[in-house]
mmCIF file of C-alpha atoms in Angstrom:
data_model
loop_
_atom_site.group_PDB
_atom_site.id
_atom_site.type_symbol
_atom_site.label_atom_id
_atom_site.label_comp_id
_atom_site.label_asym_id
_atom_site.label_seq_id
_atom_site.Cartn_x
_atom_site.Cartn_y
_atom_site.Cartn_z
ATOM 1 C CA MET A 1 7.587 -8.418 -40.901
ATOM 2 C CA LYS A 2 7.959 -5.499 -38.437
ATOM 3 C CA VAL A 3 8.980 -6.674 -34.977
ATOM 4 C CA ALA A 4 9.184 -4.920 -31.692
ATOM 5 C CA ILE A 5 11.026 -6.550 -28.657
ATOM 6 C CA VAL A 6 9.782 -5.233 -25.174
ATOM 7 C CA HIS A 7 11.904 -5.812 -22.068
ATOM 8 C CA ASP A 8 11.385 -4.799 -18.502
ATOM 9 C CA TRP A 9 14.517 -2.703 -18.039
ATOM 10 C CA ILE A 10 18.017 -2.678 -19.444
ATOM 11 C CA THR A 11 20.432 -1.576 -16.640
ATOM 12 C CA CYS A 12 23.208 -4.280 -16.560
ATOM 13 C CA PRO A 13 24.152 -7.352 -18.484
ATOM 14 C CA GLY A 14 22.667 -10.670 -17.365
ATOM 15 C CA GLY A 15 20.817 -13.786 -18.548
ATOM 16 C CA ALA A 16 17.671 -11.815 -19.719
ATOM 17 C CA GLU A 17 19.796 -9.431 -21.758
ATOM 18 C CA THR A 18 21.554 -12.437 -23.410
ATOM 19 C CA VAL A 19 17.997 -13.658 -24.370
ATOM 20 C CA ILE A 20 17.275 -10.274 -26.133
ATOM 21 C CA LYS A 21 20.572 -10.424 -27.882
ATOM 22 C CA GLU A 22 19.841 -13.775 -29.395
ATOM 23 C CA MET A 23 16.280 -12.597 -30.280
ATOM 24 C CA LEU A 24 18.011 -9.826 -32.351
ATOM 25 C CA GLU A 25 19.896 -12.595 -34.194
ATOM 26 C CA VAL A 26 16.622 -14.076 -35.256
ATOM 27 C CA PHE A 27 14.917 -10.660 -35.974
ATOM 28 C CA PRO A 28 17.886 -8.245 -36.724
ATOM 29 C CA GLN A 29 15.577 -5.392 -37.836
ATOM 30 C CA ALA A 30 13.569 -5.370 -34.524
ATOM 31 C CA HIS A 31 13.289 -2.338 -32.332
ATOM 32 C CA ILE A 32 13.583 -2.539 -28.575
ATOM 33 C CA TYR A 33 11.287 -0.802 -26.055
ATOM 34 C CA THR A 34 12.070 -0.765 -22.291
ATOM 35 C CA SER A 35 11.162 1.243 -19.193
ATOM 36 C CA ILE A 36 14.800 2.178 -18.353
ATOM 37 C CA TYR A 37 17.999 2.155 -20.364
ATOM 38 C CA ASN A 38 21.272 2.574 -18.622
ATOM 39 C CA GLU A 39 23.436 3.695 -21.600
ATOM 40 C CA ASP A 40 26.521 4.194 -19.531
ATOM 41 C CA VAL A 41 26.582 0.344 -18.672
ATOM 42 C CA MET A 42 24.773 -1.095 -21.675
ATOM 43 C CA GLY A 43 25.660 1.242 -24.506
ATOM 44 C CA GLY A 44 26.679 -0.797 -27.597
ATOM 45 C CA TYR A 45 25.475 -4.210 -26.119
ATOM 46 C CA PHE A 46 22.858 -4.484 -28.752
ATOM 47 C CA GLY A 47 24.749 -2.773 -31.572
ATOM 48 C CA ASP A 48 22.771 -0.340 -33.476
ATOM 49 C CA THR A 49 19.333 -1.453 -32.536
ATOM 50 C CA PRO A 50 16.981 1.487 -31.923
ATOM 51 C CA ILE A 51 16.048 1.533 -28.119
ATOM 52 C CA TYR A 52 12.970 3.404 -26.973
ATOM 53 C CA THR A 53 12.414 4.196 -23.280
ATOM 54 C CA SER A 54 9.577 5.256 -21.054
ATOM 55 C CA PHE A 55 9.139 8.416 -18.996
ATOM 56 C CA ILE A 56 10.744 6.511 -15.989
ATOM 57 C CA ASN A 57 14.032 6.673 -17.767
ATOM 58 C CA LYS A 58 14.315 10.413 -16.703
ATOM 59 C CA LYS A 59 13.372 9.935 -13.048
ATOM 60 C CA PRO A 60 16.008 10.275 -10.323
ATOM 61 C CA PHE A 61 17.993 7.198 -9.615
ATOM 62 C CA ALA A 62 15.961 5.078 -11.977
ATOM 63 C CA LYS A 63 19.021 3.697 -13.788
ATOM 64 C CA ARG A 64 20.461 2.426 -10.523
ATOM 65 C CA LYS A 65 17.317 1.698 -8.375
ATOM 66 C CA HIS A 66 14.562 0.652 -10.834
ATOM 67 C CA SER A 67 12.606 -1.081 -8.143
ATOM 68 C CA ILE A 68 11.553 2.215 -6.431
ATOM 69 C CA TYR A 69 9.455 2.890 -9.552
ATOM 70 C CA LEU A 70 7.489 -0.378 -9.543
ATOM 71 C CA ASN A 71 4.107 1.501 -9.140
ATOM 72 C CA TYR A 72 4.860 3.434 -12.290
ATOM 73 C CA MET A 73 5.774 0.362 -14.447
ATOM 74 C CA PRO A 74 2.287 -0.609 -15.655
ATOM 75 C CA LYS A 75 1.647 2.928 -16.832
ATOM 76 C CA ALA A 76 5.014 3.065 -18.403
ATOM 77 C CA PHE A 77 4.473 0.052 -20.580
ATOM 78 C CA GLU A 78 0.952 0.922 -21.396
ATOM 79 C CA SER A 79 2.160 4.234 -22.735
ATOM 80 C CA PHE A 80 4.241 2.705 -25.593
ATOM 81 C CA ASP A 81 2.696 3.199 -29.004
ATOM 82 C CA LEU A 82 3.203 -0.191 -30.822
ATOM 83 C CA ASN A 83 0.762 0.370 -33.609
ATOM 84 C CA GLY A 84 2.261 -0.506 -36.919
ATOM 85 C CA TYR A 85 4.237 -3.611 -35.681
ATOM 86 C CA ASP A 86 3.244 -6.962 -36.997
ATOM 87 C CA VAL A 87 4.687 -8.820 -33.991
ATOM 88 C CA VAL A 88 5.574 -7.817 -30.520
ATOM 89 C CA ILE A 89 7.736 -10.024 -28.378
ATOM 90 C CA SER A 90 7.686 -9.075 -24.710
ATOM 91 C CA SER A 91 10.525 -10.562 -22.700
ATOM 92 C CA SER A 92 9.097 -10.361 -19.244
ATOM 93 C CA THR A 93 9.992 -10.909 -15.554
ATOM 94 C CA SER A 94 7.866 -8.131 -14.386
ATOM 95 C CA CYS A 95 5.622 -5.705 -16.454
ATOM 96 C CA ALA A 96 6.811 -5.826 -20.000
ATOM 97 C CA LYS A 97 3.982 -8.127 -21.064
ATOM 98 C CA GLY A 98 1.494 -5.389 -20.126
ATOM 99 C CA VAL A 99 1.945 -3.406 -23.440
ATOM 100 C CA ILE A 100 -1.020 -2.640 -25.345
ATOM 101 C CA THR A 101 -1.262 -3.860 -28.960
ATOM 102 C CA ASP A 102 -3.999 -3.466 -31.583
ATOM 103 C CA ALA A 103 -6.091 -6.181 -33.288
ATOM 104 C CA ASN A 104 -3.588 -6.451 -36.055
ATOM 105 C CA THR A 105 -0.537 -7.117 -33.926
ATOM 106 C CA LEU A 106 0.480 -10.578 -32.683
ATOM 107 C CA HIS A 107 1.768 -10.409 -29.086
ATOM 108 C CA ILE A 108 4.031 -13.200 -27.903
ATOM 109 C CA CYS A 109 5.370 -13.164 -24.371
ATOM 110 C CA TYR A 110 8.686 -14.959 -23.641
ATOM 111 C CA CYS A 111 8.109 -15.227 -19.856
ATOM 112 C CA ASN A 112 11.231 -15.609 -17.677
ATOM 113 C CA THR A 113 8.790 -15.695 -14.772
ATOM 114 C CA PRO A 114 5.583 -14.184 -13.623
ATOM 115 C CA MET A 115 6.715 -11.420 -11.294
ATOM 116 C CA ARG A 116 8.274 -13.229 -8.283
ATOM 117 C CA TYR A 117 8.009 -10.343 -5.796
ATOM 118 C CA ALA A 118 4.186 -10.211 -6.303
ATOM 119 C CA TRP A 119 3.503 -13.910 -6.117
ATOM 120 C CA ASP A 120 6.158 -16.497 -5.221
ATOM 121 C CA MET A 121 8.401 -14.326 -2.913
ATOM 122 C CA TYR A 122 5.659 -12.096 -1.508
ATOM 123 C CA PHE A 123 5.772 -13.313 2.129
ATOM 124 C CA ASP A 124 9.519 -13.734 2.171
ATOM 125 C CA TYR A 125 9.766 -10.108 0.944
ATOM 126 C CA MET A 126 7.260 -8.796 3.421
ATOM 127 C CA ALA A 127 9.100 -10.432 6.396
ATOM 128 C CA GLY A 128 11.905 -8.075 5.922
ATOM 129 C CA VAL A 129 9.809 -4.955 5.825
ATOM 130 C CA ASN A 130 9.409 -2.400 8.682
ATOM 131 C CA PRO A 131 5.691 -2.104 9.939
ATOM 132 C CA ILE A 132 5.382 1.487 8.720
ATOM 133 C CA ALA A 133 6.157 0.522 5.071
ATOM 134 C CA LYS A 134 4.349 -2.814 5.233
ATOM 135 C CA GLY A 135 0.853 -1.396 4.924
ATOM 136 C CA TYR A 136 1.733 0.696 1.916
ATOM 137 C CA ILE A 137 3.664 -2.188 0.118
ATOM 138 C CA LYS A 138 0.758 -4.610 0.786
ATOM 139 C CA ARG A 139 -1.674 -2.174 -0.978
ATOM 140 C CA SER A 140 0.678 -1.616 -3.794
ATOM 141 C CA LEU A 141 1.399 -5.265 -4.458
ATOM 142 C CA HIS A 142 -2.340 -6.081 -4.234
ATOM 143 C CA LYS A 143 -3.010 -3.654 -7.109
ATOM 144 C CA ILE A 144 0.044 -5.017 -9.038
ATOM 145 C CA ARG A 145 -1.256 -8.554 -8.783
ATOM 146 C CA ILE A 146 -4.687 -7.556 -10.179
ATOM 147 C CA TRP A 147 -2.955 -5.615 -13.000
ATOM 148 C CA ASP A 148 -0.570 -8.546 -13.515
ATOM 149 C CA VAL A 149 -3.424 -11.078 -14.215
ATOM 150 C CA VAL A 150 -5.418 -8.495 -16.315
ATOM 151 C CA SER A 151 -2.344 -7.776 -18.489
ATOM 152 C CA ALA A 152 -1.781 -11.479 -19.002
ATOM 153 C CA ASN A 153 -4.933 -11.529 -21.059
ATOM 154 C CA ARG A 154 -3.205 -9.158 -23.553
ATOM 155 C CA VAL A 155 -0.843 -11.865 -24.595
ATOM 156 C CA ASP A 156 -1.823 -14.072 -27.513
ATOM 157 C CA TYR A 157 0.834 -16.845 -26.753
ATOM 158 C CA PHE A 158 3.181 -17.485 -23.886
ATOM 159 C CA ILE A 159 6.566 -19.069 -24.100
ATOM 160 C CA ALA A 160 8.082 -20.197 -20.821
ATOM 161 C CA ASN A 161 11.767 -20.403 -20.381
ATOM 162 C CA SER A 162 11.508 -23.815 -18.471
ATOM 163 C CA HIS A 163 8.920 -26.215 -17.276
ATOM 164 C CA ASN A 164 9.364 -24.657 -13.856
ATOM 165 C CA ILE A 165 8.065 -21.328 -15.303
ATOM 166 C CA ALA A 166 5.329 -23.107 -17.377
ATOM 167 C CA ARG A 167 3.879 -24.347 -14.027
ATOM 168 C CA ARG A 168 3.889 -20.845 -12.587
ATOM 169 C CA ILE A 169 2.245 -19.300 -15.746
ATOM 170 C CA LYS A 170 -0.491 -22.021 -15.433
ATOM 171 C CA LYS A 171 -0.924 -21.301 -11.765
ATOM 172 C CA HIS A 172 -1.008 -17.525 -11.748
ATOM 173 C CA TYR A 173 -2.465 -16.739 -15.207
ATOM 174 C CA ARG A 174 -4.330 -19.989 -15.983
ATOM 175 C CA ARG A 175 -2.601 -20.022 -19.382
ATOM 176 C CA GLY A 176 -0.807 -22.741 -21.303
ATOM 177 C CA SER A 177 2.695 -22.115 -22.684
ATOM 178 C CA CYS A 178 5.354 -23.611 -24.916
ATOM 179 C CA VAL A 179 8.744 -24.175 -23.339
ATOM 180 C CA ILE A 180 11.825 -22.799 -25.124
ATOM 181 C CA TYR A 181 14.929 -22.910 -22.995
ATOM 182 C CA PRO A 182 17.058 -19.748 -22.865
ATOM 183 C CA PRO A 183 20.184 -19.493 -25.185
ATOM 184 C CA VAL A 184 23.524 -20.641 -23.966
ATOM 185 C CA ASP A 185 26.765 -20.287 -25.947
ATOM 186 C CA THR A 186 28.309 -23.731 -25.568
ATOM 187 C CA SER A 187 30.675 -23.375 -28.487
ATOM 188 C CA ILE A 188 33.475 -21.802 -26.367
ATOM 189 C CA GLY A 189 33.482 -24.586 -23.911
ATOM 190 C CA MET A 190 36.319 -26.722 -24.869
ATOM 191 C CA GLU A 191 38.341 -24.572 -27.331
ATOM 192 C CA LYS A 192 41.278 -23.910 -24.982
ATOM 193 C CA GLY A 193 41.091 -27.124 -22.954
ATOM 194 C CA ILE A 194 40.326 -27.593 -19.305
ATOM 195 C CA SER A 195 42.194 -28.055 -16.097
ATOM 196 C CA ASP A 196 41.580 -28.420 -12.380
ATOM 197 C CA GLU A 197 43.433 -25.794 -10.357
ATOM 198 C CA GLY A 198 41.416 -26.700 -7.224
ATOM 199 C CA TYR A 199 39.270 -23.648 -6.718
ATOM 200 C CA TYR A 200 35.435 -23.492 -6.898
ATOM 201 C CA LEU A 201 33.699 -20.711 -8.805
ATOM 202 C CA VAL A 202 30.611 -18.443 -8.222
ATOM 203 C CA LEU A 203 29.708 -16.012 -11.091
ATOM 204 C CA SER A 204 26.744 -13.933 -10.296
ATOM 205 C CA ARG A 205 25.157 -10.488 -9.714
ATOM 206 C CA LEU A 206 25.689 -9.964 -5.993
ATOM 207 C CA VAL A 207 22.138 -9.438 -4.779
ATOM 208 C CA LYS A 208 20.370 -11.037 -1.933
ATOM 209 C CA TYR A 209 18.202 -13.520 -3.577
ATOM 210 C CA LYS A 210 21.171 -15.230 -5.340
ATOM 211 C CA ARG A 211 22.162 -16.343 -1.844
ATOM 212 C CA ILE A 212 25.986 -16.001 -2.482
ATOM 213 C CA ASP A 213 26.225 -15.582 1.323
ATOM 214 C CA LEU A 214 25.653 -19.413 1.678
ATOM 215 C CA ALA A 215 28.574 -20.128 -0.595
ATOM 216 C CA VAL A 216 30.777 -17.700 1.486
ATOM 217 C CA LEU A 217 29.755 -19.275 4.892
ATOM 218 C CA ALA A 218 30.146 -22.921 3.476
ATOM 219 C CA PHE A 219 33.678 -22.264 2.103
ATOM 220 C CA ASN A 220 34.519 -20.383 5.381
ATOM 221 C CA LYS A 221 33.760 -23.739 7.048
ATOM 222 C CA LEU A 222 35.379 -25.910 4.455
ATOM 223 C CA ASN A 223 38.519 -23.685 4.117
ATOM 224 C CA LYS A 224 38.612 -24.482 0.434
ATOM 225 C CA PRO A 225 39.473 -21.848 -2.288
ATOM 226 C CA LEU A 226 36.395 -20.011 -3.764
ATOM 227 C CA VAL A 227 36.480 -17.378 -6.430
ATOM 228 C CA VAL A 228 33.485 -14.948 -6.469
ATOM 229 C CA ALA A 229 33.046 -13.057 -9.726
ATOM 230 C CA GLY A 230 30.502 -10.343 -10.125
ATOM 231 C CA GLU A 231 29.365 -7.107 -8.549
ATOM 232 C CA GLY A 232 26.280 -5.737 -6.756
ATOM 233 C CA PRO A 233 24.970 -4.219 -3.627
ATOM 234 C CA GLU A 234 25.893 -7.303 -1.403
ATOM 235 C CA LEU A 235 29.603 -7.057 -2.302
ATOM 236 C CA ASP A 236 30.720 -5.242 0.822
ATOM 237 C CA ASN A 237 28.655 -7.557 3.112
ATOM 238 C CA LEU A 238 30.053 -10.615 1.526
ATOM 239 C CA LYS A 239 33.657 -9.426 1.750
ATOM 240 C CA ALA A 240 33.025 -8.592 5.428
ATOM 241 C CA MET A 241 32.002 -12.130 6.253
ATOM 242 C CA ALA A 242 34.626 -13.884 4.103
ATOM 243 C CA ASN A 243 37.818 -15.671 5.221
ATOM 244 C CA PRO A 244 41.088 -15.235 3.285
ATOM 245 C CA ASN A 245 40.398 -18.402 1.245
ATOM 246 C CA ILE A 246 37.649 -16.581 -0.617
ATOM 247 C CA LYS A 247 38.698 -14.219 -3.487
ATOM 248 C CA PHE A 248 36.432 -11.492 -4.916
ATOM 249 C CA VAL A 249 37.379 -10.476 -8.442
ATOM 250 C CA GLY A 250 34.520 -8.064 -9.337
ATOM 251 C CA ARG A 251 32.987 -7.772 -12.867
ATOM 252 C CA ILE A 252 35.053 -9.849 -15.253
ATOM 253 C CA SER A 253 35.324 -9.790 -19.107
ATOM 254 C CA ASP A 254 34.119 -12.581 -21.363
ATOM 255 C CA GLU A 255 37.729 -13.709 -21.842
ATOM 256 C CA GLU A 256 38.250 -13.823 -18.089
ATOM 257 C CA LYS A 257 35.002 -15.690 -17.650
ATOM 258 C CA ILE A 258 36.233 -18.356 -20.047
ATOM 259 C CA ASP A 259 39.504 -18.615 -18.104
ATOM 260 C CA TYR A 260 37.847 -18.881 -14.828
ATOM 261 C CA PHE A 261 35.465 -21.661 -16.044
ATOM 262 C CA ARG A 262 38.034 -23.747 -17.635
ATOM 263 C CA ARG A 263 40.420 -23.730 -14.648
ATOM 264 C CA CYS A 264 37.900 -24.277 -11.794
ATOM 265 C CA ARG A 265 37.093 -27.603 -9.977
ATOM 266 C CA ALA A 266 33.347 -26.982 -9.970
ATOM 267 C CA PHE A 267 30.759 -24.267 -10.156
ATOM 268 C CA VAL A 268 28.585 -23.265 -7.162
ATOM 269 C CA PHE A 269 25.025 -22.214 -7.648
ATOM 270 C CA PRO A 270 23.292 -21.522 -4.305
ATOM 271 C CA GLY A 271 20.179 -19.652 -5.257
ATOM 272 C CA GLU A 272 16.893 -20.604 -6.733
ATOM 273 C CA GLU A 273 16.581 -19.395 -10.317
ATOM 274 C CA ASP A 274 13.868 -19.734 -12.870
ATOM 275 C CA PHE A 275 16.325 -21.234 -15.263
ATOM 276 C CA GLY A 276 19.841 -20.272 -14.675
ATOM 277 C CA ILE A 277 22.331 -19.831 -17.578
ATOM 278 C CA THR A 278 25.634 -19.977 -15.670
ATOM 279 C CA PRO A 279 25.252 -23.654 -14.501
ATOM 280 C CA VAL A 280 24.784 -24.631 -18.266
ATOM 281 C CA GLU A 281 27.850 -22.565 -19.192
ATOM 282 C CA ALA A 282 29.915 -24.288 -16.554
ATOM 283 C CA GLN A 283 28.772 -27.743 -17.858
ATOM 284 C CA ALA A 284 29.759 -26.541 -21.396
ATOM 285 C CA PHE A 285 33.280 -26.547 -19.982
ATOM 286 C CA GLY A 286 32.762 -30.029 -18.575
ATOM 287 C CA LYS A 287 32.625 -28.750 -14.999
ATOM 288 C CA PRO A 288 30.291 -30.187 -12.385
ATOM 289 C CA VAL A 289 27.820 -27.926 -10.675
ATOM 290 C CA ILE A 290 26.800 -27.752 -7.042
ATOM 291 C CA ALA A 291 23.301 -26.494 -7.035
ATOM 292 C CA TYR A 292 20.350 -25.839 -4.774
ATOM 293 C CA GLY A 293 17.817 -28.441 -5.692
ATOM 294 C CA LYS A 294 14.922 -26.322 -6.635
ATOM 295 C CA GLY A 295 13.736 -24.313 -9.599
ATOM 296 C CA GLY A 296 15.425 -24.300 -13.050
ATOM 297 C CA ALA A 297 18.600 -26.181 -11.862
ATOM 298 C CA LEU A 298 16.475 -29.433 -11.750
ATOM 299 C CA GLU A 299 16.081 -29.275 -15.426
ATOM 300 C CA THR A 300 19.696 -28.497 -16.309
ATOM 301 C CA VAL A 301 21.798 -30.529 -13.765
ATOM 302 C CA ILE A 302 21.695 -34.209 -13.416
ATOM 303 C CA ASP A 303 22.534 -35.292 -9.903
ATOM 304 C CA GLY A 304 25.577 -37.554 -9.700
ATOM 305 C CA LYS A 305 26.336 -37.182 -13.435
ATOM 306 C CA THR A 306 26.730 -33.426 -14.082
ATOM 307 C CA GLY A 307 26.860 -32.214 -10.596
ATOM 308 C CA VAL A 308 25.168 -32.561 -7.087
ATOM 309 C CA PHE A 309 22.181 -30.998 -5.368
ATOM 310 C CA PHE A 310 21.607 -29.820 -1.807
ATOM 311 C CA TYR A 311 18.023 -29.586 -0.763
ATOM 312 C CA ASP A 312 18.092 -27.438 2.524
ATOM 313 C CA GLN A 313 19.102 -23.897 1.527
ATOM 314 C CA ASP A 314 21.724 -23.335 4.219
ATOM 315 C CA ALA A 315 25.474 -23.246 4.376
ATOM 316 C CA ASP A 316 25.907 -26.663 6.241
ATOM 317 C CA ASN A 317 23.913 -28.505 3.513
ATOM 318 C CA LEU A 318 25.940 -26.692 0.855
ATOM 319 C CA ALA A 319 29.187 -27.695 2.521
ATOM 320 C CA ASP A 320 27.999 -31.277 2.666
ATOM 321 C CA ALA A 321 27.317 -31.149 -1.083
ATOM 322 C CA VAL A 322 30.866 -30.019 -1.642
ATOM 323 C CA ASP A 323 32.208 -32.902 0.291
ATOM 324 C CA ARG A 324 29.949 -35.310 -1.662
ATOM 325 C CA LEU A 325 31.243 -33.834 -4.988
ATOM 326 C CA GLU A 326 34.817 -34.386 -3.823
ATOM 327 C CA GLY A 327 34.124 -38.163 -3.451
ATOM 328 C CA LEU A 328 32.643 -38.571 -6.993
ATOM 329 C CA GLU A 329 34.198 -38.931 -10.394
ATOM 330 C CA PHE A 330 32.839 -36.924 -13.356
ATOM 331 C CA ASN A 331 33.224 -37.396 -17.065
ATOM 332 C CA PRO A 332 33.758 -33.906 -18.543
ATOM 333 C CA GLU A 333 32.531 -35.084 -21.945
ATOM 334 C CA ALA A 334 29.289 -36.338 -20.508
ATOM 335 C CA ILE A 335 28.838 -33.107 -18.672
ATOM 336 C CA ARG A 336 29.334 -31.131 -21.786
ATOM 337 C CA GLU A 337 27.013 -33.255 -23.804
ATOM 338 C CA ASN A 338 24.276 -32.369 -21.365
ATOM 339 C CA ALA A 339 24.962 -28.619 -21.881
ATOM 340 C CA LEU A 340 24.576 -28.867 -25.630
ATOM 341 C CA LYS A 341 20.853 -29.392 -25.352
ATOM 342 C CA PHE A 342 20.540 -25.811 -24.310
ATOM 343 C CA ASP A 343 22.738 -24.311 -27.053
ATOM 344 C CA LYS A 344 21.745 -20.883 -28.477
ATOM 345 C CA GLY A 345 21.248 -22.465 -31.971
ATOM 346 C CA ALA A 346 18.441 -24.485 -30.598
ATOM 347 C CA PHE A 347 16.855 -21.470 -29.036
ATOM 348 C CA LYS A 348 17.052 -19.422 -32.181
ATOM 349 C CA LYS A 349 15.516 -22.159 -34.400
ATOM 350 C CA GLN A 350 12.690 -22.887 -31.926
ATOM 351 C CA LEU A 351 11.855 -19.208 -31.427
ATOM 352 C CA GLU A 352 11.748 -18.504 -35.155
ATOM 353 C CA ASP A 353 9.740 -21.539 -35.917
ATOM 354 C CA PHE A 354 7.250 -20.718 -33.099
ATOM 355 C CA VAL A 355 6.835 -16.965 -34.078
ATOM 356 C CA MET A 356 6.426 -17.732 -37.735
ATOM 357 C CA ASP A 357 3.941 -20.539 -37.109
ATOM 358 C CA LYS A 358 1.851 -18.368 -34.791
ATOM 359 C CA TYR A 359 2.026 -15.313 -37.145
ATOM 360 C CA ARG A 360 0.737 -17.512 -39.994
ATOM 361 C CA ILE A 361 -2.118 -18.681 -37.800
ATOM 362 C CA PHE A 362 -2.836 -15.110 -36.648
ATOM 363 C CA ASN A 363 -3.366 -14.017 -40.163
ATOM 364 C CA THR A 364 -5.686 -16.779 -41.318
ATOM 365 C CA GLU A 365 -9.191 -17.989 -40.424
ATOM 366 C CA GLU A 366 -7.703 -20.436 -37.955
ATOM 367 C CA TRP A 367 -7.217 -17.551 -35.548
#
């Protein structure tokens, strides 16, 4: 069975790239197609897998600022020639699902989310845009939303990465989906043992929607130690607002990540995510999570048992949640047991079973 995996862009490692890596464990001979590939950052991440890029890859600044080419994305994905593949699996948060396949190719979309900037975050995004640019962006996103719905009809089957996303797929595309949670490596959680060295941990790309600013402001108020791991365009802004009790360690290796997880008191997750792999990774180490009570965290964190929620997305409520966590006792083994439900082994088996079952149906009269 000849398989192609289509991904929006491959510019830095993150949860979506972890999903692709595990898909390749299931289909090791697959080829990857993507709009933009930053080989300087991601070279070797997928081993020797062939990676094919679109014309956007050669555009100025594309590998660092892919969002400026949003209007070109539909054309980029429609330009890929996928004839000859038996199965195409698009991993989509934006336009990847818009590829064109012929009548002999099964197209399954693993949907991380319908594009948030066009639907769920549209008005929040427009609020920060100057009046001159607002008219242009409104027209562009109007066209993108029309294309997004039309291109959803090119997908034969949807997989949602959570029930949260399944609801969005139903809302925006009027399509059903099967939920398969993203893969998390829970095997490393307790190998070296855990301790509590008193600091709280944030591990994230430092971009605005992750709301790391809330963690910084909350821990300024609490004067408790916070370690922020990760890099991104918000790094300088976050450093400027942080008190000395907050430590920024930049991008960390896998070994360093393990070390920070196993020694922290708890993990802080202040943004709204479609699923969120890092809170599950923290729980695999038996660490409780302080999470914003919306989105995917509601499916991975159990309030009072594996962590605590705050429901108003501001620094004061996050600080109150930290105080609440300090007054509770948590069982590390129970926390870890919750994480095991999301192990990568379950993802790979469910994905393989789903693809093979739909491929069988696709090639019979049942289709």
